[in-house]
């Protein structure tokens, strides 16, 4: 089975940073944190969800949040200084090159403003999507911050 180009790109970015985690394939697509956690045998909170939102001026914002809770969009809007709303599948793919359910924290055509949930800090190992819904990779909170250049904030 050949590896999807998105997964190859994410794996290369992670490798270039010198991080040990590598993209691996799950037996089933994990389009939710609950599904990914169940397949990995980890707490749902250790899943670093990559959620893309659309700002009032049509720019993407990536919120890396713990799978254990929902993003407070009003709180995020205050943090970034503009209203945000849901992004549809076409918007997400256009700005990330990846499908909803498989959006990695990196590997996008252009850099995306990123916020990282402070609650992710409590887990010694996190799991993030690897570019498609079947792909996932491990990393630490500090590696996630270094990888994305994201701003750590309370987003829930």
Short mmCIF file of C-alpha atoms in Angstrom, two decimals:
data_model
loop_
_atom_site.label_atom_id
_atom_site.label_comp_id
_atom_site.label_asym_id
_atom_site.label_seq_id
_atom_site.Cartn_x
_atom_site.Cartn_y
_atom_site.Cartn_z
CA UNK A 1 0.00 0.00 0.00
CA UNK A 2 1.44 3.36 -0.98
CA UNK A 3 1.60 6.19 1.55
CA UNK A 4 -0.60 9.21 0.83
CA UNK A 5 1.40 12.34 -0.17
CA UNK A 6 -0.09 14.31 2.77
CA UNK A 7 1.27 11.69 5.18
CA UNK A 8 4.69 11.75 3.52
CA UNK A 9 4.80 15.55 3.85
CA UNK A 10 3.81 15.53 7.54
CA UNK A 11 6.31 12.77 8.27
CA UNK A 12 9.08 14.77 6.56
CA UNK A 13 8.24 17.95 8.49
CA UNK A 14 8.26 16.07 11.80
CA UNK A 15 11.53 14.33 10.87
CA UNK A 16 13.16 17.60 9.78
CA UNK A 17 12.38 19.03 13.25
CA UNK A 18 14.23 16.06 14.75
CA UNK A 19 11.16 14.69 16.51
CA UNK A 20 10.95 10.90 16.90
CA UNK A 21 7.22 10.48 16.21
CA UNK A 22 6.22 9.19 12.78
CA UNK A 23 2.93 9.13 10.93
CA UNK A 24 1.18 5.79 11.24
CA UNK A 25 -2.00 4.41 9.74
CA UNK A 26 -5.02 3.47 11.82
CA UNK A 27 -7.16 0.47 10.84
CA UNK A 28 -10.22 2.72 10.46
CA UNK A 29 -10.64 6.40 9.60
CA UNK A 30 -10.64 8.48 12.79
CA UNK A 31 -12.79 11.49 12.01
CA UNK A 32 -13.45 12.17 15.71
CA UNK A 33 -11.20 12.37 18.76
CA UNK A 34 -13.26 9.62 20.38
CA UNK A 35 -12.64 7.27 17.46
CA UNK A 36 -8.90 8.02 17.38
CA UNK A 37 -8.59 7.54 21.15
CA UNK A 38 -10.44 4.23 21.03
CA UNK A 39 -8.19 2.91 18.24
CA UNK A 40 -5.03 4.01 20.08
CA UNK A 41 -6.16 3.02 23.57
CA UNK A 42 -5.53 6.51 24.99
CA UNK A 43 -7.62 9.14 26.78
CA UNK A 44 -9.71 11.23 24.42
CA UNK A 45 -8.09 14.36 25.92
CA UNK A 46 -4.71 13.27 24.52
CA UNK A 47 -6.00 13.66 20.97
CA UNK A 48 -4.89 17.05 19.65
CA UNK A 49 -7.79 17.99 17.39
CA UNK A 50 -6.95 20.30 14.50
CA UNK A 51 -9.96 22.53 13.98
CA UNK A 52 -10.05 25.15 11.23
CA UNK A 53 -12.23 28.21 11.70
CA UNK A 54 -12.95 31.06 9.28
CA UNK A 55 -12.37 34.65 10.41
CA UNK A 56 -14.60 37.59 9.52
CA UNK A 57 -12.08 38.53 6.79
CA UNK A 58 -12.14 34.98 5.35
CA UNK A 59 -8.77 33.85 6.74
CA UNK A 60 -8.21 30.45 8.36
CA UNK A 61 -7.39 30.00 12.05
CA UNK A 62 -6.18 26.64 13.34
CA UNK A 63 -7.14 25.73 16.90
CA UNK A 64 -5.33 22.71 18.31
CA UNK A 65 -7.62 21.58 21.09
CA UNK A 66 -7.93 18.63 23.44
CA UNK A 67 -10.37 16.04 22.18
CA UNK A 68 -12.00 16.14 25.62
CA UNK A 69 -13.82 19.42 25.08
CA UNK A 70 -15.24 21.93 22.61
CA UNK A 71 -13.69 25.18 21.46
CA UNK A 72 -15.29 28.35 22.84
CA UNK A 73 -15.49 30.42 19.66
CA UNK A 74 -16.24 33.62 21.57
CA UNK A 75 -13.07 33.16 23.64
CA UNK A 76 -11.02 32.46 20.49
CA UNK A 77 -12.49 35.54 18.76
CA UNK A 78 -11.32 37.72 21.66
CA UNK A 79 -7.86 36.11 21.55
CA UNK A 80 -7.36 36.79 17.84
CA UNK A 81 -9.28 40.07 17.65
CA UNK A 82 -11.93 39.08 15.11
CA UNK A 83 -15.09 37.03 14.90
CA UNK A 84 -14.78 33.43 13.77
CA UNK A 85 -17.19 30.88 12.39
CA UNK A 86 -17.32 27.35 11.11
CA UNK A 87 -15.32 26.48 8.02
CA UNK A 88 -16.82 24.17 5.42
CA UNK A 89 -14.97 21.24 3.84
CA UNK A 90 -13.96 23.23 0.74
CA UNK A 91 -12.50 26.08 2.83
CA UNK A 92 -10.57 23.62 5.02
CA UNK A 93 -9.11 21.76 2.03
CA UNK A 94 -8.24 25.00 0.21
CA UNK A 95 -6.29 26.35 3.18
CA UNK A 96 -4.74 23.13 4.50
CA UNK A 97 -4.56 20.81 1.49
CA UNK A 98 -6.10 18.20 3.82
CA UNK A 99 -9.62 16.88 4.43
CA UNK A 100 -11.70 17.51 7.55
CA UNK A 101 -10.98 14.69 9.97
CA UNK A 102 -7.38 14.43 8.84
CA UNK A 103 -6.05 17.99 9.20
CA UNK A 104 -2.52 17.91 10.58
CA UNK A 105 -1.06 20.75 12.65
CA UNK A 106 1.41 21.45 9.80
CA UNK A 107 1.92 20.82 6.10
CA UNK A 108 -0.41 23.52 4.83
CA UNK A 109 0.21 25.50 1.62
CA UNK A 110 0.63 28.73 3.63
CA UNK A 111 1.26 29.29 7.36
CA UNK A 112 -1.97 29.45 9.38
CA UNK A 113 -2.41 31.42 12.61
CA UNK A 114 -2.53 28.73 15.29
CA UNK A 115 -3.76 28.57 18.87
CA UNK A 116 -2.86 25.62 21.11
CA UNK A 117 -5.10 24.56 23.96
CA UNK A 118 -3.41 24.85 27.37
CA UNK A 119 -5.26 21.68 28.45
CA UNK A 120 -3.09 19.61 26.09
CA UNK A 121 -0.11 20.33 28.37
CA UNK A 122 -1.32 17.76 30.94
CA UNK A 123 -0.71 14.76 28.64
CA UNK A 124 2.83 13.34 28.33
CA UNK A 125 2.03 12.14 24.81
CA UNK A 126 -0.38 13.71 22.32
CA UNK A 127 -1.69 12.36 19.04
CA UNK A 128 -2.38 14.60 16.03
CA UNK A 129 -3.83 13.86 12.61
CA UNK A 130 -1.35 13.06 9.88
CA UNK A 131 -2.95 14.61 6.80
CA UNK A 132 -5.79 12.11 6.15
CA UNK A 133 -8.43 10.58 8.46
CA UNK A 134 -6.53 7.24 8.68
CA UNK A 135 -3.21 8.85 9.69
CA UNK A 136 -1.99 9.97 13.11
CA UNK A 137 1.32 10.71 14.79
CA UNK A 138 2.60 11.10 18.36
CA UNK A 139 4.26 14.17 19.82
CA UNK A 140 4.61 16.07 23.07
CA UNK A 141 3.01 19.38 23.97
CA UNK A 142 6.35 21.19 23.60
CA UNK A 143 6.89 19.56 20.20
CA UNK A 144 3.41 20.68 19.08
CA UNK A 145 4.23 24.26 20.07
CA UNK A 146 7.62 24.11 18.31
CA UNK A 147 6.17 22.44 15.22
CA UNK A 148 3.35 24.95 14.72
CA UNK A 149 4.78 28.12 16.21
CA UNK A 150 1.34 28.37 17.78
CA UNK A 151 0.25 30.56 20.65
CA UNK A 152 -0.69 28.66 23.82
CA UNK A 153 -4.08 29.82 25.13
CA UNK A 154 -7.24 28.79 26.90
CA UNK A 155 -9.60 27.98 24.03
CA UNK A 156 -12.34 25.94 25.75
#
